[in-house]
């Protein structure tokens, strides 16, 4: 049996005057072992795709492909989108996830959050705090601040990659499990990078704690 569950496919409309409206519709396609063609799609006219073809197109690969596709919403925060979509499908199918896997996902998210904070605070916010045009100008005057940014980002990427294969658009996550376990041989290296960037993180906290 295949189940595709989700919110109503709402479409929001707007124009140049920002007048908005909402169109609402719903589609229910189910694959089962009793209905004609093993699908609840009505028999189609001759020359049109068959009910089975429509059902297969709508449902085949639903569980496996969706998290990877959803992660493409954003390159920076792809880990969050991937794990959110994965969890949604697991809950829809009542899949129990072992605590060990939940801990690994939490580690991956910690890496993503640390990386995103480093990029956001240093690259997007710090130029405004110090009244500079961009981080490039900061790099000329205070290169240690830029070094701290990228050191923190590198350590965070190492953690996410260690757990899920890649820091951006991870490859090792799957529904209810994980495709490849973290390599124990790389654990010491990742811990070392995280410990080494601790001072950079604390320095960054001091910089932004002074912002009024």
PDB file of C-alpha atoms in Angstrom:
ATOM      1  CA  UNK A   1       0.000   0.000   0.000  1.00  0.00           C
ATOM      2  CA  UNK A   2       1.275   3.457  -0.786  1.00  0.00           C
ATOM      3  CA  UNK A   3       0.124   6.512   1.112  1.00  0.00           C
ATOM      4  CA  UNK A   4       0.784  10.107   0.208  1.00  0.00           C
ATOM      5  CA  UNK A   5      -0.339  12.437   2.964  1.00  0.00           C
ATOM      6  CA  UNK A   6       0.110  16.166   3.152  1.00  0.00           C
ATOM      7  CA  UNK A   7      -1.577  19.525   3.321  1.00  0.00           C
ATOM      8  CA  UNK A   8      -3.991  20.815   0.741  1.00  0.00           C
ATOM      9  CA  UNK A   9      -2.064  22.107  -2.301  1.00  0.00           C
ATOM     10  CA  UNK A  10      -2.901  25.774  -1.771  1.00  0.00           C
ATOM     11  CA  UNK A  11      -1.845  28.295  -4.416  1.00  0.00           C
ATOM     12  CA  UNK A  12      -1.401  31.912  -3.360  1.00  0.00           C
ATOM     13  CA  UNK A  13      -1.912  34.576  -6.005  1.00  0.00           C
ATOM     14  CA  UNK A  14      -0.763  38.177  -6.142  1.00  0.00           C
ATOM     15  CA  UNK A  15      -0.369  40.967  -8.660  1.00  0.00           C
ATOM     16  CA  UNK A  16       1.587  44.204  -8.957  1.00  0.00           C
ATOM     17  CA  UNK A  17      -0.879  45.876  -6.572  1.00  0.00           C
ATOM     18  CA  UNK A  18      -0.364  43.125  -3.958  1.00  0.00           C
ATOM     19  CA  UNK A  19      -3.993  42.085  -4.069  1.00  0.00           C
ATOM     20  CA  UNK A  20      -3.934  38.503  -2.834  1.00  0.00           C
ATOM     21  CA  UNK A  21      -6.331  35.618  -3.138  1.00  0.00           C
ATOM     22  CA  UNK A  22      -6.276  31.938  -2.421  1.00  0.00           C
ATOM     23  CA  UNK A  23      -7.292  28.972  -4.530  1.00  0.00           C
ATOM     24  CA  UNK A  24      -7.772  25.688  -2.688  1.00  0.00           C
ATOM     25  CA  UNK A  25      -8.002  22.188  -4.111  1.00  0.00           C
ATOM     26  CA  UNK A  26      -7.318  18.633  -3.016  1.00  0.00           C
ATOM     27  CA  UNK A  27      -6.200  15.409  -4.656  1.00  0.00           C
ATOM     28  CA  UNK A  28      -6.537  11.947  -3.103  1.00  0.00           C
ATOM     29  CA  UNK A  29      -4.722   9.114  -4.873  1.00  0.00           C
ATOM     30  CA  UNK A  30      -4.365   5.765  -3.125  1.00  0.00           C
ATOM     31  CA  UNK A  31      -2.711   2.536  -4.170  1.00  0.00           C
ATOM     32  CA  UNK A  32      -4.299  -0.608  -2.725  1.00  0.00           C
ATOM     33  CA  UNK A  33      -4.844  -4.291  -3.460  1.00  0.00           C
ATOM     34  CA  UNK A  34      -8.596  -4.342  -4.073  1.00  0.00           C
ATOM     35  CA  UNK A  35      -9.691  -1.455  -6.278  1.00  0.00           C
ATOM     36  CA  UNK A  36      -9.630  -1.842 -10.070  1.00  0.00           C
ATOM     37  CA  UNK A  37      -6.099  -1.357 -11.346  1.00  0.00           C
ATOM     38  CA  UNK A  38      -4.991  -1.367  -7.683  1.00  0.00           C
ATOM     39  CA  UNK A  39      -5.646   2.359  -7.548  1.00  0.00           C
ATOM     40  CA  UNK A  40      -8.598   4.615  -6.686  1.00  0.00           C
ATOM     41  CA  UNK A  41      -8.164   6.706  -9.858  1.00  0.00           C
ATOM     42  CA  UNK A  42     -11.265   6.328 -12.082  1.00  0.00           C
ATOM     43  CA  UNK A  43     -10.976   4.500 -15.406  1.00  0.00           C
ATOM     44  CA  UNK A  44      -9.688   6.943 -18.017  1.00  0.00           C
ATOM     45  CA  UNK A  45     -10.961   7.489 -21.584  1.00  0.00           C
ATOM     46  CA  UNK A  46      -9.271   5.617 -24.410  1.00  0.00           C
ATOM     47  CA  UNK A  47      -6.126   7.381 -25.535  1.00  0.00           C
ATOM     48  CA  UNK A  48      -5.467   8.873 -22.096  1.00  0.00           C
ATOM     49  CA  UNK A  49      -2.988   7.565 -19.474  1.00  0.00           C
ATOM     50  CA  UNK A  50      -4.462   4.574 -17.660  1.00  0.00           C
ATOM     51  CA  UNK A  51      -5.466   4.675 -14.003  1.00  0.00           C
ATOM     52  CA  UNK A  52      -2.446   2.532 -13.123  1.00  0.00           C
ATOM     53  CA  UNK A  53      -0.096   4.871 -14.972  1.00  0.00           C
ATOM     54  CA  UNK A  54      -1.511   7.902 -13.159  1.00  0.00           C
ATOM     55  CA  UNK A  55      -1.230   6.120  -9.817  1.00  0.00           C
ATOM     56  CA  UNK A  56       2.352   5.068 -10.452  1.00  0.00           C
ATOM     57  CA  UNK A  57       3.356   8.551 -11.565  1.00  0.00           C
ATOM     58  CA  UNK A  58       1.801  10.094  -8.456  1.00  0.00           C
ATOM     59  CA  UNK A  59       3.014   7.642  -5.838  1.00  0.00           C
ATOM     60  CA  UNK A  60       6.142   5.838  -7.005  1.00  0.00           C
ATOM     61  CA  UNK A  61       9.196   7.147  -5.154  1.00  0.00           C
ATOM     62  CA  UNK A  62       7.147   9.350  -2.832  1.00  0.00           C
ATOM     63  CA  UNK A  63       8.895   8.342   0.364  1.00  0.00           C
ATOM     64  CA  UNK A  64      12.445   8.100  -0.914  1.00  0.00           C
ATOM     65  CA  UNK A  65      12.690  11.114  -3.213  1.00  0.00           C
ATOM     66  CA  UNK A  66      10.836  13.814  -1.312  1.00  0.00           C
ATOM     67  CA  UNK A  67      13.421  14.656   1.406  1.00  0.00           C
ATOM     68  CA  UNK A  68      16.210  14.995  -1.147  1.00  0.00           C
ATOM     69  CA  UNK A  69      14.059  17.208  -3.368  1.00  0.00           C
ATOM     70  CA  UNK A  70      12.896  19.346  -0.439  1.00  0.00           C
ATOM     71  CA  UNK A  71      16.498  19.926   0.647  1.00  0.00           C
ATOM     72  CA  UNK A  72      17.017  21.793  -2.640  1.00  0.00           C
ATOM     73  CA  UNK A  73      14.816  24.601  -1.322  1.00  0.00           C
ATOM     74  CA  UNK A  74      17.962  26.133   0.164  1.00  0.00           C
ATOM     75  CA  UNK A  75      21.644  25.365  -0.183  1.00  0.00           C
ATOM     76  CA  UNK A  76      22.559  26.965   3.121  1.00  0.00           C
ATOM     77  CA  UNK A  77      19.941  25.253   5.294  1.00  0.00           C
ATOM     78  CA  UNK A  78      19.467  22.060   3.257  1.00  0.00           C
ATOM     79  CA  UNK A  79      20.068  19.814   6.288  1.00  0.00           C
ATOM     80  CA  UNK A  80      17.097  21.337   8.122  1.00  0.00           C
ATOM     81  CA  UNK A  81      14.780  20.903   5.120  1.00  0.00           C
ATOM     82  CA  UNK A  82      15.982  17.341   4.536  1.00  0.00           C
ATOM     83  CA  UNK A  83      15.453  16.193   8.120  1.00  0.00           C
ATOM     84  CA  UNK A  84      12.123  18.016   8.421  1.00  0.00           C
ATOM     85  CA  UNK A  85      10.757  16.258   5.331  1.00  0.00           C
ATOM     86  CA  UNK A  86      12.173  12.942   6.539  1.00  0.00           C
ATOM     87  CA  UNK A  87      10.486  13.285   9.919  1.00  0.00           C
ATOM     88  CA  UNK A  88       7.178  14.253   8.307  1.00  0.00           C
ATOM     89  CA  UNK A  89       7.165  11.076   6.208  1.00  0.00           C
ATOM     90  CA  UNK A  90       8.197   8.917   9.161  1.00  0.00           C
ATOM     91  CA  UNK A  91       5.294  10.269  11.198  1.00  0.00           C
ATOM     92  CA  UNK A  92       2.871   9.784   8.297  1.00  0.00           C
ATOM     93  CA  UNK A  93       3.864   6.132   8.020  1.00  0.00           C
ATOM     94  CA  UNK A  94       4.193   5.630  11.806  1.00  0.00           C
ATOM     95  CA  UNK A  95       7.851   4.659  11.492  1.00  0.00           C
ATOM     96  CA  UNK A  96       9.683   4.336  14.809  1.00  0.00           C
ATOM     97  CA  UNK A  97      13.147   5.866  14.731  1.00  0.00           C
ATOM     98  CA  UNK A  98      15.848   4.531  17.097  1.00  0.00           C
ATOM     99  CA  UNK A  99      17.291   6.924  19.660  1.00  0.00           C
ATOM    100  CA  UNK A 100      20.773   6.473  18.193  1.00  0.00           C
ATOM    101  CA  UNK A 101      19.555   7.871  14.874  1.00  0.00           C
ATOM    102  CA  UNK A 102      17.826  10.799  16.581  1.00  0.00           C
ATOM    103  CA  UNK A 103      21.122  11.662  18.286  1.00  0.00           C
ATOM    104  CA  UNK A 104      22.976  11.551  14.969  1.00  0.00           C
ATOM    105  CA  UNK A 105      20.397  13.843  13.394  1.00  0.00           C
ATOM    106  CA  UNK A 106      20.737  16.227  16.328  1.00  0.00           C
ATOM    107  CA  UNK A 107      24.509  16.304  15.808  1.00  0.00           C
ATOM    108  CA  UNK A 108      24.018  17.065  12.112  1.00  0.00           C
ATOM    109  CA  UNK A 109      21.593  19.878  12.952  1.00  0.00           C
ATOM    110  CA  UNK A 110      24.004  21.287  15.545  1.00  0.00           C
ATOM    111  CA  UNK A 111      26.631  21.451  12.813  1.00  0.00           C
ATOM    112  CA  UNK A 112      24.209  23.170  10.435  1.00  0.00           C
ATOM    113  CA  UNK A 113      23.135  25.698  13.070  1.00  0.00           C
ATOM    114  CA  UNK A 114      26.737  26.513  14.003  1.00  0.00           C
ATOM    115  CA  UNK A 115      27.676  27.021  10.337  1.00  0.00           C
ATOM    116  CA  UNK A 116      24.635  29.179   9.596  1.00  0.00           C
ATOM    117  CA  UNK A 117      25.252  31.373  12.636  1.00  0.00           C
ATOM    118  CA  UNK A 118      28.866  31.913  11.616  1.00  0.00           C
ATOM    119  CA  UNK A 119      27.842  32.920   8.095  1.00  0.00           C
ATOM    120  CA  UNK A 120      24.904  35.076   9.192  1.00  0.00           C
ATOM    121  CA  UNK A 121      26.638  36.934  12.003  1.00  0.00           C
ATOM    122  CA  UNK A 122      30.003  37.531  10.367  1.00  0.00           C
ATOM    123  CA  UNK A 123      29.146  37.885   6.685  1.00  0.00           C
ATOM    124  CA  UNK A 124      25.710  39.533   6.860  1.00  0.00           C
ATOM    125  CA  UNK A 125      25.584  41.328  10.225  1.00  0.00           C
ATOM    126  CA  UNK A 126      29.128  42.307  11.157  1.00  0.00           C
ATOM    127  CA  UNK A 127      29.599  44.778   8.266  1.00  0.00           C
ATOM    128  CA  UNK A 128      26.575  46.706   9.574  1.00  0.00           C
ATOM    129  CA  UNK A 129      27.794  46.507  13.168  1.00  0.00           C
ATOM    130  CA  UNK A 130      31.189  47.949  12.208  1.00  0.00           C
ATOM    131  CA  UNK A 131      29.777  50.248   9.521  1.00  0.00           C
ATOM    132  CA  UNK A 132      31.591  48.538   6.651  1.00  0.00           C
ATOM    133  CA  UNK A 133      30.441  47.885   3.110  1.00  0.00           C
ATOM    134  CA  UNK A 134      31.094  44.149   3.240  1.00  0.00           C
ATOM    135  CA  UNK A 135      33.136  41.424   4.867  1.00  0.00           C
ATOM    136  CA  UNK A 136      35.804  42.113   2.240  1.00  0.00           C
ATOM    137  CA  UNK A 137      36.503  45.473   3.857  1.00  0.00           C
ATOM    138  CA  UNK A 138      36.643  43.780   7.264  1.00  0.00           C
ATOM    139  CA  UNK A 139      39.134  41.268   5.869  1.00  0.00           C
ATOM    140  CA  UNK A 140      41.500  44.134   5.034  1.00  0.00           C
ATOM    141  CA  UNK A 141      41.261  45.783   8.459  1.00  0.00           C
ATOM    142  CA  UNK A 142      40.568  42.897  10.858  1.00  0.00           C
ATOM    143  CA  UNK A 143      41.510  39.641   9.144  1.00  0.00           C
ATOM    144  CA  UNK A 144      41.313  37.745  12.440  1.00  0.00           C
ATOM    145  CA  UNK A 145      37.522  38.245  12.473  1.00  0.00           C
ATOM    146  CA  UNK A 146      37.138  36.749   9.000  1.00  0.00           C
ATOM    147  CA  UNK A 147      39.476  33.910   9.949  1.00  0.00           C
ATOM    148  CA  UNK A 148      37.272  33.162  12.965  1.00  0.00           C
ATOM    149  CA  UNK A 149      34.210  33.067  10.710  1.00  0.00           C
ATOM    150  CA  UNK A 150      35.626  30.537   8.306  1.00  0.00           C
ATOM    151  CA  UNK A 151      37.289  28.462  11.006  1.00  0.00           C
ATOM    152  CA  UNK A 152      33.930  28.078  12.725  1.00  0.00           C
ATOM    153  CA  UNK A 153      32.204  27.316   9.436  1.00  0.00           C
ATOM    154  CA  UNK A 154      34.789  24.653   8.548  1.00  0.00           C
ATOM    155  CA  UNK A 155      34.427  22.912  11.915  1.00  0.00           C
ATOM    156  CA  UNK A 156      30.633  22.945  11.616  1.00  0.00           C
ATOM    157  CA  UNK A 157      30.785  21.541   8.081  1.00  0.00           C
ATOM    158  CA  UNK A 158      33.087  18.785   9.312  1.00  0.00           C
ATOM    159  CA  UNK A 159      30.512  17.751  11.928  1.00  0.00           C
ATOM    160  CA  UNK A 160      27.606  17.686   9.467  1.00  0.00           C
ATOM    161  CA  UNK A 161      29.663  15.809   6.879  1.00  0.00           C
ATOM    162  CA  UNK A 162      30.813  13.297   9.491  1.00  0.00           C
ATOM    163  CA  UNK A 163      27.201  12.416  10.316  1.00  0.00           C
ATOM    164  CA  UNK A 164      25.352  12.736   6.994  1.00  0.00           C
ATOM    165  CA  UNK A 165      28.021  12.518   4.313  1.00  0.00           C
ATOM    166  CA  UNK A 166      27.912  16.150   3.170  1.00  0.00           C
ATOM    167  CA  UNK A 167      27.325  19.521   4.819  1.00  0.00           C
ATOM    168  CA  UNK A 168      25.176  20.741   1.910  1.00  0.00           C
ATOM    169  CA  UNK A 169      22.472  18.458   0.500  1.00  0.00           C
ATOM    170  CA  UNK A 170      23.445  15.478   2.724  1.00  0.00           C
ATOM    171  CA  UNK A 171      23.616  12.055   1.103  1.00  0.00           C
ATOM    172  CA  UNK A 172      23.525   9.581   4.020  1.00  0.00           C
ATOM    173  CA  UNK A 173      20.052  10.266   5.420  1.00  0.00           C
ATOM    174  CA  UNK A 174      17.116   7.971   4.668  1.00  0.00           C
ATOM    175  CA  UNK A 175      13.582   7.303   5.866  1.00  0.00           C
ATOM    176  CA  UNK A 176      13.742   5.505   9.216  1.00  0.00           C
ATOM    177  CA  UNK A 177      17.482   4.979   9.085  1.00  0.00           C
ATOM    178  CA  UNK A 178      20.811   6.039   7.681  1.00  0.00           C
ATOM    179  CA  UNK A 179      22.557   4.896   4.510  1.00  0.00           C
ATOM    180  CA  UNK A 180      26.070   4.924   5.950  1.00  0.00           C
ATOM    181  CA  UNK A 181      27.176   5.196   9.570  1.00  0.00           C
ATOM    182  CA  UNK A 182      29.776   7.819  10.532  1.00  0.00           C
ATOM    183  CA  UNK A 183      33.353   6.674  10.063  1.00  0.00           C
ATOM    184  CA  UNK A 184      34.832   6.096  13.559  1.00  0.00           C
ATOM    185  CA  UNK A 185      38.268   6.844  12.157  1.00  0.00           C
ATOM    186  CA  UNK A 186      37.269  10.461  11.493  1.00  0.00           C
ATOM    187  CA  UNK A 187      35.736  11.147  14.903  1.00  0.00           C
ATOM    188  CA  UNK A 188      38.958  12.386  16.519  1.00  0.00           C
ATOM    189  CA  UNK A 189      39.612  14.780  13.640  1.00  0.00           C
ATOM    190  CA  UNK A 190      36.113  16.276  13.844  1.00  0.00           C
ATOM    191  CA  UNK A 191      36.320  16.684  17.622  1.00  0.00           C
ATOM    192  CA  UNK A 192      39.689  18.388  17.211  1.00  0.00           C
ATOM    193  CA  UNK A 193      38.266  20.925  14.751  1.00  0.00           C
ATOM    194  CA  UNK A 194      35.343  21.699  17.039  1.00  0.00           C
ATOM    195  CA  UNK A 195      37.605  22.150  20.055  1.00  0.00           C
ATOM    196  CA  UNK A 196      39.988  24.312  18.049  1.00  0.00           C
ATOM    197  CA  UNK A 197      37.228  26.706  16.928  1.00  0.00           C
ATOM    198  CA  UNK A 198      35.922  27.182  20.484  1.00  0.00           C
ATOM    199  CA  UNK A 199      37.997  30.336  21.055  1.00  0.00           C
ATOM    200  CA  UNK A 200      36.793  31.752  17.721  1.00  0.00           C
ATOM    201  CA  UNK A 201      33.181  31.164  18.762  1.00  0.00           C
ATOM    202  CA  UNK A 202      33.738  32.841  22.136  1.00  0.00           C
ATOM    203  CA  UNK A 203      35.439  35.791  20.435  1.00  0.00           C
ATOM    204  CA  UNK A 204      32.434  36.154  18.153  1.00  0.00           C
ATOM    205  CA  UNK A 205      30.096  36.108  21.137  1.00  0.00           C
ATOM    206  CA  UNK A 206      32.111  38.911  22.730  1.00  0.00           C
ATOM    207  CA  UNK A 207      31.914  41.000  19.555  1.00  0.00           C
ATOM    208  CA  UNK A 208      28.142  40.800  19.312  1.00  0.00           C
ATOM    209  CA  UNK A 209      27.544  41.073  23.059  1.00  0.00           C
ATOM    210  CA  UNK A 210      28.811  44.649  22.796  1.00  0.00           C
ATOM    211  CA  UNK A 211      26.255  45.613  20.154  1.00  0.00           C
ATOM    212  CA  UNK A 212      23.693  48.049  21.542  1.00  0.00           C
TER     213      UNK A 212
END
